[in-house]
mmCIF file of C-alpha atoms in Angstrom:
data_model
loop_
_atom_site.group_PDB
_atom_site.id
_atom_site.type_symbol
_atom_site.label_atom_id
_atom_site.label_comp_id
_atom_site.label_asym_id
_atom_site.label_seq_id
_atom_site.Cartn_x
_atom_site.Cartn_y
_atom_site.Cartn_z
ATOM 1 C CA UNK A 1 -85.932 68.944 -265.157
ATOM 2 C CA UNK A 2 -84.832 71.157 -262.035
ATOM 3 C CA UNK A 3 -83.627 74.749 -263.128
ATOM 4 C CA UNK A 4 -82.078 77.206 -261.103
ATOM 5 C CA UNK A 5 -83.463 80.606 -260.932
ATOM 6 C CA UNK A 6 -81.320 83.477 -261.346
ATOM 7 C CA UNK A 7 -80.051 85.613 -258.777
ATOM 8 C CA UNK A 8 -81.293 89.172 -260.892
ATOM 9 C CA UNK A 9 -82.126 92.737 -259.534
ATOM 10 C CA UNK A 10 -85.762 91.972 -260.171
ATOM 11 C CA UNK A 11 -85.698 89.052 -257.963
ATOM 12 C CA UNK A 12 -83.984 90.643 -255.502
ATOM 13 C CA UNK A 13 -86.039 93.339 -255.438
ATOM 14 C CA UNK A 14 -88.780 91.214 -255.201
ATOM 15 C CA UNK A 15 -87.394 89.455 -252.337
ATOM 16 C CA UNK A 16 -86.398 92.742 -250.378
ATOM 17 C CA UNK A 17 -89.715 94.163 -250.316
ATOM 18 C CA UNK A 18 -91.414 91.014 -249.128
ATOM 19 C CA UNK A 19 -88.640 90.804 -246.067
ATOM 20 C CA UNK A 20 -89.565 94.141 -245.119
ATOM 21 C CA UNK A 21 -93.365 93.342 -244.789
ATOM 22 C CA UNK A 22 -92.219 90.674 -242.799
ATOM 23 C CA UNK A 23 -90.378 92.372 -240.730
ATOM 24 C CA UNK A 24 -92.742 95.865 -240.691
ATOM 25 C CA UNK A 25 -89.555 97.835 -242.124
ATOM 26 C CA UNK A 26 -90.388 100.423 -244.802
ATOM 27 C CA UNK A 27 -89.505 99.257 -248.188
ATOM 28 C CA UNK A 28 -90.027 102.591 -250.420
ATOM 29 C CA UNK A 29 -87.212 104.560 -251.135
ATOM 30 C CA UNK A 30 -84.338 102.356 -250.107
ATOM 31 C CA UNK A 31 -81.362 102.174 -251.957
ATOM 32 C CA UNK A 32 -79.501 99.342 -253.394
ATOM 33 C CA UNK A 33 -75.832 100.017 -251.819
ATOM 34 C CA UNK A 34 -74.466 96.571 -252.964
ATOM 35 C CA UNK A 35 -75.053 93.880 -256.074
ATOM 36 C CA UNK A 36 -72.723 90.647 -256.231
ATOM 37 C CA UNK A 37 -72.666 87.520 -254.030
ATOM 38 C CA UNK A 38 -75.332 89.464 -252.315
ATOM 39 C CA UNK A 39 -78.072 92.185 -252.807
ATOM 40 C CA UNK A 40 -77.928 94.893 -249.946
ATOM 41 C CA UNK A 41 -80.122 97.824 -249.167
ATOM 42 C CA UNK A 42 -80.379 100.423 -246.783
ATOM 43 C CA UNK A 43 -83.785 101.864 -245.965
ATOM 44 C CA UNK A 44 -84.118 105.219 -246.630
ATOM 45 C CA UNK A 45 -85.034 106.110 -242.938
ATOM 46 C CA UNK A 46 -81.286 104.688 -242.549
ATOM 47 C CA UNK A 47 -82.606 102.593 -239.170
ATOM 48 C CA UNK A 48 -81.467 99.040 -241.134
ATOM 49 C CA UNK A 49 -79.393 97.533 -244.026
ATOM 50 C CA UNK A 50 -80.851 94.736 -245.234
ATOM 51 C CA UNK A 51 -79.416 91.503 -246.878
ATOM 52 C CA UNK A 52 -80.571 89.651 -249.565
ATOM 53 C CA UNK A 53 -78.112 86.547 -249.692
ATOM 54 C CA UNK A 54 -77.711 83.065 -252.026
ATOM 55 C CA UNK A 55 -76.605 80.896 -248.986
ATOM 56 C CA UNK A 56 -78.963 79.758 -246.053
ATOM 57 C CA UNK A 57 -76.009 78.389 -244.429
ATOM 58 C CA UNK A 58 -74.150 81.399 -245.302
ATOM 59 C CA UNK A 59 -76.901 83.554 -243.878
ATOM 60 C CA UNK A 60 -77.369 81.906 -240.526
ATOM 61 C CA UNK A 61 -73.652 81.864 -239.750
ATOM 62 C CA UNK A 62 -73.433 85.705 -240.618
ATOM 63 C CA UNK A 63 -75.804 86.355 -237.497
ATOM 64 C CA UNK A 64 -73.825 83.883 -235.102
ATOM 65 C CA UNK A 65 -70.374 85.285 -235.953
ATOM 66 C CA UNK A 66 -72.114 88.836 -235.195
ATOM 67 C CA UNK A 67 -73.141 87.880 -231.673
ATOM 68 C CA UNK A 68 -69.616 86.106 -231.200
ATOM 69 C CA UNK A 69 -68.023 89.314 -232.358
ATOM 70 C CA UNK A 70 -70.558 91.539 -230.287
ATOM 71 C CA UNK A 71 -69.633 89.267 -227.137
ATOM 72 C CA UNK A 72 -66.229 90.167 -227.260
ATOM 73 C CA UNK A 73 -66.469 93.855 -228.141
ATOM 74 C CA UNK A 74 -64.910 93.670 -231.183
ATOM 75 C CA UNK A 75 -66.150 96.574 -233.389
ATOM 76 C CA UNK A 76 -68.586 94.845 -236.310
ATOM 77 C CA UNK A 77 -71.740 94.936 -237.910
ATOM 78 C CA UNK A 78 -74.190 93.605 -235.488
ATOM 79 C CA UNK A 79 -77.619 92.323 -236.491
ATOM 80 C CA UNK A 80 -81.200 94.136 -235.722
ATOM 81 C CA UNK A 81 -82.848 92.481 -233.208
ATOM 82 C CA UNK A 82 -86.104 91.386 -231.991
ATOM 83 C CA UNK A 83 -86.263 89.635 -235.813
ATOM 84 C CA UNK A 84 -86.199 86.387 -237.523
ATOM 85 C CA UNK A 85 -82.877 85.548 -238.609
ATOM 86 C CA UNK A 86 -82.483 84.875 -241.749
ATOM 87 C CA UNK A 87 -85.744 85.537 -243.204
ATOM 88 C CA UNK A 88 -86.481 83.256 -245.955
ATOM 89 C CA UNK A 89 -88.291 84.329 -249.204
ATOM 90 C CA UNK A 90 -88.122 82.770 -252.719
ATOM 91 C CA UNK A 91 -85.319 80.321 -251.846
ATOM 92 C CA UNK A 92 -83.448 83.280 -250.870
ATOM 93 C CA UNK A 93 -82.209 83.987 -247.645
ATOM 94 C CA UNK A 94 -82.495 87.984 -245.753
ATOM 95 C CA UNK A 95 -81.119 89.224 -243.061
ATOM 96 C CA UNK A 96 -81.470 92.558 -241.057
ATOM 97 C CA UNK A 97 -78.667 94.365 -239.619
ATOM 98 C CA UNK A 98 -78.211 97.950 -237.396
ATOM 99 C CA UNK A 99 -77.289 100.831 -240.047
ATOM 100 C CA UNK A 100 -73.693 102.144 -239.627
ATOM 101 C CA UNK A 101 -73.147 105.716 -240.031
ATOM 102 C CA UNK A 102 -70.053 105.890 -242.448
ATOM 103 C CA UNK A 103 -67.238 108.780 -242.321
ATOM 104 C CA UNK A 104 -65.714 108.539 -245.833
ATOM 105 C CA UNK A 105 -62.349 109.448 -244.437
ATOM 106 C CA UNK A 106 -59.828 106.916 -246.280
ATOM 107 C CA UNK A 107 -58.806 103.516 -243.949
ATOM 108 C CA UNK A 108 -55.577 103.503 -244.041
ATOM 109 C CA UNK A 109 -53.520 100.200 -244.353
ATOM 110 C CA UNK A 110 -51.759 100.159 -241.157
ATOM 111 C CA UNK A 111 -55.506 100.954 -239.703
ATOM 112 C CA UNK A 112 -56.436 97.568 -241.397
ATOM 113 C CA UNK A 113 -53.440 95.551 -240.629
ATOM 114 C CA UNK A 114 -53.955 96.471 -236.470
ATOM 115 C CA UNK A 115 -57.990 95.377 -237.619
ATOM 116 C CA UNK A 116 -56.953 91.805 -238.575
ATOM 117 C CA UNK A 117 -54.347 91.661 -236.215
ATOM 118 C CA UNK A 118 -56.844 92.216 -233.244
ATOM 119 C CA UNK A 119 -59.452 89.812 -234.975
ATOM 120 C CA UNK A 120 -56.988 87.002 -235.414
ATOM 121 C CA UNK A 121 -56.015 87.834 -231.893
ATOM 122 C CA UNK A 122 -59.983 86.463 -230.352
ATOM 123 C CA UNK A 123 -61.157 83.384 -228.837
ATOM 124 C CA UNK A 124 -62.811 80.748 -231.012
ATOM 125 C CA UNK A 125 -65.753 80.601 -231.085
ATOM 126 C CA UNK A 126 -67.480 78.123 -228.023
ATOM 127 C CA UNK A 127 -71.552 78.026 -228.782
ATOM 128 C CA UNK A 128 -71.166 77.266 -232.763
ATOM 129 C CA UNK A 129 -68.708 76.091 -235.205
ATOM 130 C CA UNK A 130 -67.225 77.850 -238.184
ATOM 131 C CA UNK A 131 -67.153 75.639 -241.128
ATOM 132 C CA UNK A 132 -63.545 74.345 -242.230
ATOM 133 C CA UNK A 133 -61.743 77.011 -244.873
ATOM 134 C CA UNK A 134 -61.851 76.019 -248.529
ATOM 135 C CA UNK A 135 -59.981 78.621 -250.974
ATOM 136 C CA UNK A 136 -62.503 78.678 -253.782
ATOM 137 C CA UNK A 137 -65.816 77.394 -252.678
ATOM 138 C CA UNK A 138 -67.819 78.939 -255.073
ATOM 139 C CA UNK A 139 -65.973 78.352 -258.352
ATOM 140 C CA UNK A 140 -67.357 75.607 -259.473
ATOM 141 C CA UNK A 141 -71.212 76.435 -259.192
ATOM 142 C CA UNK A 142 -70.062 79.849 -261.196
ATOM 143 C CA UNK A 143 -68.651 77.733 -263.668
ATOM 144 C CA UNK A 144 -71.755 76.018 -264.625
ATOM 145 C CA UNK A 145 -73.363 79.316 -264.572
ATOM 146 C CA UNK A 146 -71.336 80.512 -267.205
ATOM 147 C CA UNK A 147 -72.207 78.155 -269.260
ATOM 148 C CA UNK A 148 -73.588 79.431 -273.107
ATOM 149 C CA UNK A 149 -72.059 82.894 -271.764
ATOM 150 C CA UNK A 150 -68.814 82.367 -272.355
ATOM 151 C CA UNK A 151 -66.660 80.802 -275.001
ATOM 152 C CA UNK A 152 -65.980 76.888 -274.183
ATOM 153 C CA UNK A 153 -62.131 77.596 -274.267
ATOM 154 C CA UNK A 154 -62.307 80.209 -271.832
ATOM 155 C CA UNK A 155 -64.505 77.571 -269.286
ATOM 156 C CA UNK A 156 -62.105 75.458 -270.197
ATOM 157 C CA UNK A 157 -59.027 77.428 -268.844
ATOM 158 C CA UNK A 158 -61.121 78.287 -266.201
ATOM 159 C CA UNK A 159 -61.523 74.809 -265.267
ATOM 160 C CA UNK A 160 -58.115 73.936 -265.854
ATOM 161 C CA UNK A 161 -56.957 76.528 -263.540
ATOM 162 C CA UNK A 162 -59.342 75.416 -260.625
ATOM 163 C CA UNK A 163 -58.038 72.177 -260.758
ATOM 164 C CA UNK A 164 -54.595 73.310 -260.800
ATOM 165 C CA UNK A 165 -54.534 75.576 -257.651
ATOM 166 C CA UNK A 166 -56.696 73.552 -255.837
ATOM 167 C CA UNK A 167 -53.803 70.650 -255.442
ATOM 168 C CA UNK A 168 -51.049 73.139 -254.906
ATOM 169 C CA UNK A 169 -53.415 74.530 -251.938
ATOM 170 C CA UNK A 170 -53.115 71.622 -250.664
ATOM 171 C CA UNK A 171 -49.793 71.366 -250.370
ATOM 172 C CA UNK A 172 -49.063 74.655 -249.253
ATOM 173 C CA UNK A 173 -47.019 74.376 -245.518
ATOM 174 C CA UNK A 174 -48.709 77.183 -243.003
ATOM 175 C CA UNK A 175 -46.220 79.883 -240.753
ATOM 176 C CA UNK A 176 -49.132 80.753 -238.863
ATOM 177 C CA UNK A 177 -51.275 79.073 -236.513
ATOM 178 C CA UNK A 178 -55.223 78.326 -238.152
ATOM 179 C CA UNK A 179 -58.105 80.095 -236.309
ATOM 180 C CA UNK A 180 -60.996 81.857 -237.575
ATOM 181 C CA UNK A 181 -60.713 84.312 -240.736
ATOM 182 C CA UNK A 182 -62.926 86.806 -242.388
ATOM 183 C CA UNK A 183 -62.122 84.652 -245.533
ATOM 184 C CA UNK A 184 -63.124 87.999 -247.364
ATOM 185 C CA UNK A 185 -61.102 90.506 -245.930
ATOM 186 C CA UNK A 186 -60.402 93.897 -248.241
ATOM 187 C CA UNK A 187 -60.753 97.340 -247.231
ATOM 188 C CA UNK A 188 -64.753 97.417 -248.980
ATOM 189 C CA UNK A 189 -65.637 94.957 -245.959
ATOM 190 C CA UNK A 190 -64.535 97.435 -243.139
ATOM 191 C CA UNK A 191 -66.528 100.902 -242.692
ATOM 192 C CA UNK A 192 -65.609 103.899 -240.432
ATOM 193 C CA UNK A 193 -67.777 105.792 -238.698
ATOM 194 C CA UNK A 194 -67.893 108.937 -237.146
ATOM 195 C CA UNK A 195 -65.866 108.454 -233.915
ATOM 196 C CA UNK A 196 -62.838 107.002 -235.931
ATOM 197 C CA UNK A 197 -63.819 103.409 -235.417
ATOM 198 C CA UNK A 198 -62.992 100.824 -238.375
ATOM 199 C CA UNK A 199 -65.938 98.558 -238.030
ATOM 200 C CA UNK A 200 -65.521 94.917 -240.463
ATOM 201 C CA UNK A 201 -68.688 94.001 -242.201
ATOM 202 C CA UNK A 202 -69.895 90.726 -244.399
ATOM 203 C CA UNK A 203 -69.541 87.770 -242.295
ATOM 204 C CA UNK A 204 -70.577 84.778 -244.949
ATOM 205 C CA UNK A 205 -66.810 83.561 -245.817
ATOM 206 C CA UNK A 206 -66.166 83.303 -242.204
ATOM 207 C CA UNK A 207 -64.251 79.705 -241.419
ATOM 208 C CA UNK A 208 -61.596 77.960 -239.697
ATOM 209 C CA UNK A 209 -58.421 77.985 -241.718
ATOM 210 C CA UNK A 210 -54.897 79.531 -242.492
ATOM 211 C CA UNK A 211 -54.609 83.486 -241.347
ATOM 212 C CA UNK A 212 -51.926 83.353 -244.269
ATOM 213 C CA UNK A 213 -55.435 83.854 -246.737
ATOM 214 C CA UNK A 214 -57.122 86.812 -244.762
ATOM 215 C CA UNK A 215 -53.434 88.842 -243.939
ATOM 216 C CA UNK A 216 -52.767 87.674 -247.857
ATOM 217 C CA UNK A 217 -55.568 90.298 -249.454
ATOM 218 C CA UNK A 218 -53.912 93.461 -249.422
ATOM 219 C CA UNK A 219 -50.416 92.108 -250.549
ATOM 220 C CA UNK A 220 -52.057 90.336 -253.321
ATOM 221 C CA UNK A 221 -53.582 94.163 -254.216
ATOM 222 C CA UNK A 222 -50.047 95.934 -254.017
ATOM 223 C CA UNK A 223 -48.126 92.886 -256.056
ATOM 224 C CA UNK A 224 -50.375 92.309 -258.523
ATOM 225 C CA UNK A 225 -52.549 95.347 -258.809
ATOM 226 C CA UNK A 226 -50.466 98.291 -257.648
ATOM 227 C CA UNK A 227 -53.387 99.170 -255.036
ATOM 228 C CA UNK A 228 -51.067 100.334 -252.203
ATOM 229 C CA UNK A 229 -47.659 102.285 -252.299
ATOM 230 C CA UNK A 230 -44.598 100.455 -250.491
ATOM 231 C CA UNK A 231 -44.602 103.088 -247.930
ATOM 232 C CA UNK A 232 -48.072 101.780 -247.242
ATOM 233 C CA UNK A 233 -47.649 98.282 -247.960
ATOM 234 C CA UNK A 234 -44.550 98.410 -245.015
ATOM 235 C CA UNK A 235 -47.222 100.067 -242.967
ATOM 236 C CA UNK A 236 -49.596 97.451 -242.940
ATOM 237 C CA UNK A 237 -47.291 94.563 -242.280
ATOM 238 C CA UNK A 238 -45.598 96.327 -239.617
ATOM 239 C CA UNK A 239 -49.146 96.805 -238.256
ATOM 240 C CA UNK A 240 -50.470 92.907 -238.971
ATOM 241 C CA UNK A 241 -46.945 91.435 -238.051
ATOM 242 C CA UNK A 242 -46.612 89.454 -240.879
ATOM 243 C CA UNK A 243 -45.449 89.868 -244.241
ATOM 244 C CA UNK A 244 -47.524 86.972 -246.599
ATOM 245 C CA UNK A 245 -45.075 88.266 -249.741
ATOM 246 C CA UNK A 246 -42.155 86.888 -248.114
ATOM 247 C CA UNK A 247 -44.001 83.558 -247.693
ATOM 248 C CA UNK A 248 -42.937 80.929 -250.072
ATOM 249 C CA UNK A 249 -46.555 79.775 -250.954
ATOM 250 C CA UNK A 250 -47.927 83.304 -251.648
ATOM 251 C CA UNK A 251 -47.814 82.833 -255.319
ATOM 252 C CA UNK A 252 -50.413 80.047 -254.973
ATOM 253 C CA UNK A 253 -52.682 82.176 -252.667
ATOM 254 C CA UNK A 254 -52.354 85.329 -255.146
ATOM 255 C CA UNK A 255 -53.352 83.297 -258.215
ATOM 256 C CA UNK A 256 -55.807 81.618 -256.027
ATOM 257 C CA UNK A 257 -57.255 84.955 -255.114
ATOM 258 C CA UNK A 258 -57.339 86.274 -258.624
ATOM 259 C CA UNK A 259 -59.032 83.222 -259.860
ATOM 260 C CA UNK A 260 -61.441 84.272 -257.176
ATOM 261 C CA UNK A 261 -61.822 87.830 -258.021
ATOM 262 C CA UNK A 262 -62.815 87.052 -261.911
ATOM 263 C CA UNK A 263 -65.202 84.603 -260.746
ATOM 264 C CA UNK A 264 -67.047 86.388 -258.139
ATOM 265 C CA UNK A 265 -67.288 88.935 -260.595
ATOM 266 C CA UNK A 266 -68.666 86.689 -263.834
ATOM 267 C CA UNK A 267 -71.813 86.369 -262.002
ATOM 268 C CA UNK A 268 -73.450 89.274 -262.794
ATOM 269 C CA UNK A 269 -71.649 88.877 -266.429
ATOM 270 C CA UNK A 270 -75.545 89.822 -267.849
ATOM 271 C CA UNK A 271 -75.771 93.141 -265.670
ATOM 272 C CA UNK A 272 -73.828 95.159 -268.082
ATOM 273 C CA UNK A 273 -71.923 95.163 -271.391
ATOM 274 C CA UNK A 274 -68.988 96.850 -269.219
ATOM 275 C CA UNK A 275 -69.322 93.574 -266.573
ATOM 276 C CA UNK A 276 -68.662 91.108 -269.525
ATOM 277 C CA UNK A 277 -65.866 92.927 -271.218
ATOM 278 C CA UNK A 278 -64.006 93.254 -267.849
ATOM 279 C CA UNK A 279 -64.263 89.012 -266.989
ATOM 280 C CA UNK A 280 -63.145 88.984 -270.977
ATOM 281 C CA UNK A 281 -60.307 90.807 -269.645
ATOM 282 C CA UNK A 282 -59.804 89.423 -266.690
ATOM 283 C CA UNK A 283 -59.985 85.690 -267.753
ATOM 284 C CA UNK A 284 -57.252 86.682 -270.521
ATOM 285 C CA UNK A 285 -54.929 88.110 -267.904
ATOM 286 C CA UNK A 286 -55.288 85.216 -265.879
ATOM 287 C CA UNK A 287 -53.687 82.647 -269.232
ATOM 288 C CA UNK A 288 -49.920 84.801 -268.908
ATOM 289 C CA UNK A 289 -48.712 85.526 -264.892
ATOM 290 C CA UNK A 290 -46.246 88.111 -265.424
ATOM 291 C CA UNK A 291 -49.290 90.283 -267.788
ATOM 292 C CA UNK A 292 -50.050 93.371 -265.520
ATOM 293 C CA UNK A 293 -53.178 93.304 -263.686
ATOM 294 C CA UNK A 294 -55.280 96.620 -264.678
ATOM 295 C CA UNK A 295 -58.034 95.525 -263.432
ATOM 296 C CA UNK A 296 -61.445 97.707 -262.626
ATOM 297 C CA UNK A 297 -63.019 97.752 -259.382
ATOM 298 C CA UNK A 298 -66.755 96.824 -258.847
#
């Protein structure tokens, strides 16, 4: 029988160090900035992040949207050169990227609403394709993940609830025209550095779909999750140009994307007792929509 090995810190650890002797980067003393849908380091020299993903697919598209970002100017993560890309190790897929110097001055929203204006605002793509959008790619395999670490009923729901939003995405009617999206864009994928520049960061969701689910992220955070003040919620629409709440199909996309959020999350449900009790949480939320969403941040 075929098993599946887990996606742990050891193993990721194991495949970090082995990228970096391929690559002749030094391994000792970096720092484990990131743990989710991927493992990320930055060397402690600070000359590269590296990336230690699930996806080949997902890997190799992260480097061609970087170039096609990097041809246009647009301000982004761009990949180390001069290395194989992606690296592969273990099953697991790495790839090496140029370390931004961040300036922890807040982003504000209006600064991220001009960001995805300007990236819905660029050519397609001409030398590659992005992969058609699909709102919840990765809910399924998480499911069976969860399997024996969660109570049936709750997989269940889970299930139920997949099913559900999946045909009302489907029959949700568009305002804006479809293009490429982040699919993943939140203020944790954008960095500032020094000068003032907001550079986005984490390629892998990129696709060709509806704008509605990348301009969507923030409103879902100041609806359901109180993450943004009006004042600053009116900022960032006035900034984007579009205001998703207004939109009659929002509801599906905010329950979509808070199907999404408890998911991503339940897959490092065995990192922590603190993990486990916040999907708990999270999955209980999810059975009443008017419950308010008080939800930690990871």
């Amino acid at each position: 029988m075929t098993t599946t090995k887990a996606f742990t810190s050891e193993r990721t650890q194991a495949v970090f160090e082995a990228a970096c002797a391929f690559a002749e980067l030094e391994a000792a003393g970096a720092k484990r900035v990131r743990f989710g849908e991927n493992a990320i380091y930055r060397l402690v020299d600070g000359s590269a992040v590296v990336r230690v993903g699930r996806s080949i697919p997902a890997a190799t598209k992260e480097v061609l949207v970087a170039g096609w970002l990097a041809e246009h100017a647009f301000p982004a993560a761009t990949s180390l050169s001069g290395r194989e890309q992606p690296f592969v190790e273990d099953g697991l897929p790495v790839t090496f990227w140029n370390c931004l110097e961040e300036d922890n001055t807040p982003i504000t929203p209006a600064e991220f609403g001009k960001l995805l204006h300007d990236l819905h605002a660029l050519p397609h793509p001409t030398d590659f394709r992005l992969p058609a959008f699909s709102p919840m790619p990765k809910v399924e395999p998480r499911l069976q993940a969860l399997k024996g670490k969660l109570p049936e009923a709750d997989l269940d729901f889970l299930r139920d609830r997949y099913e559900e939003l999946s045909e009302k995405f489907q029959d949700l009617e568009f305002p804006l025209p479809a293009g490429p999206v982040h699919g993943d864009a939140h203020l944790g994928n954008v960095m500032r550095t020094p000068d003032g520049t907001l550079n986005l960061i984490d390629f892998e969701d990129f696709a060709y779909g509806p704008r509605e689910w990348d301009a969507a992220v923030l409103s879902v955070r100041h609806q359901a999750f109180g993450w943004a003040s009006e004042a600053e919620y009116d900022s960032y629409t006035a900034a984007y140009g579009f205001d998703p709440i207004d939109w009659p199909g929002f509801p599906v996309l905010r329950a979509t994307r808070e199907l999404n959020m408890t998911m991503w999350l339940s897959q490092t449900i065995d990192e922590s007792a603190e993990v486990k009790a916040e999907v708990e949480k999270r999955i209980a939320d999810l059975r009443d929509d008017q419950a308010p969403r008080h939800w930690k941040v990871f």
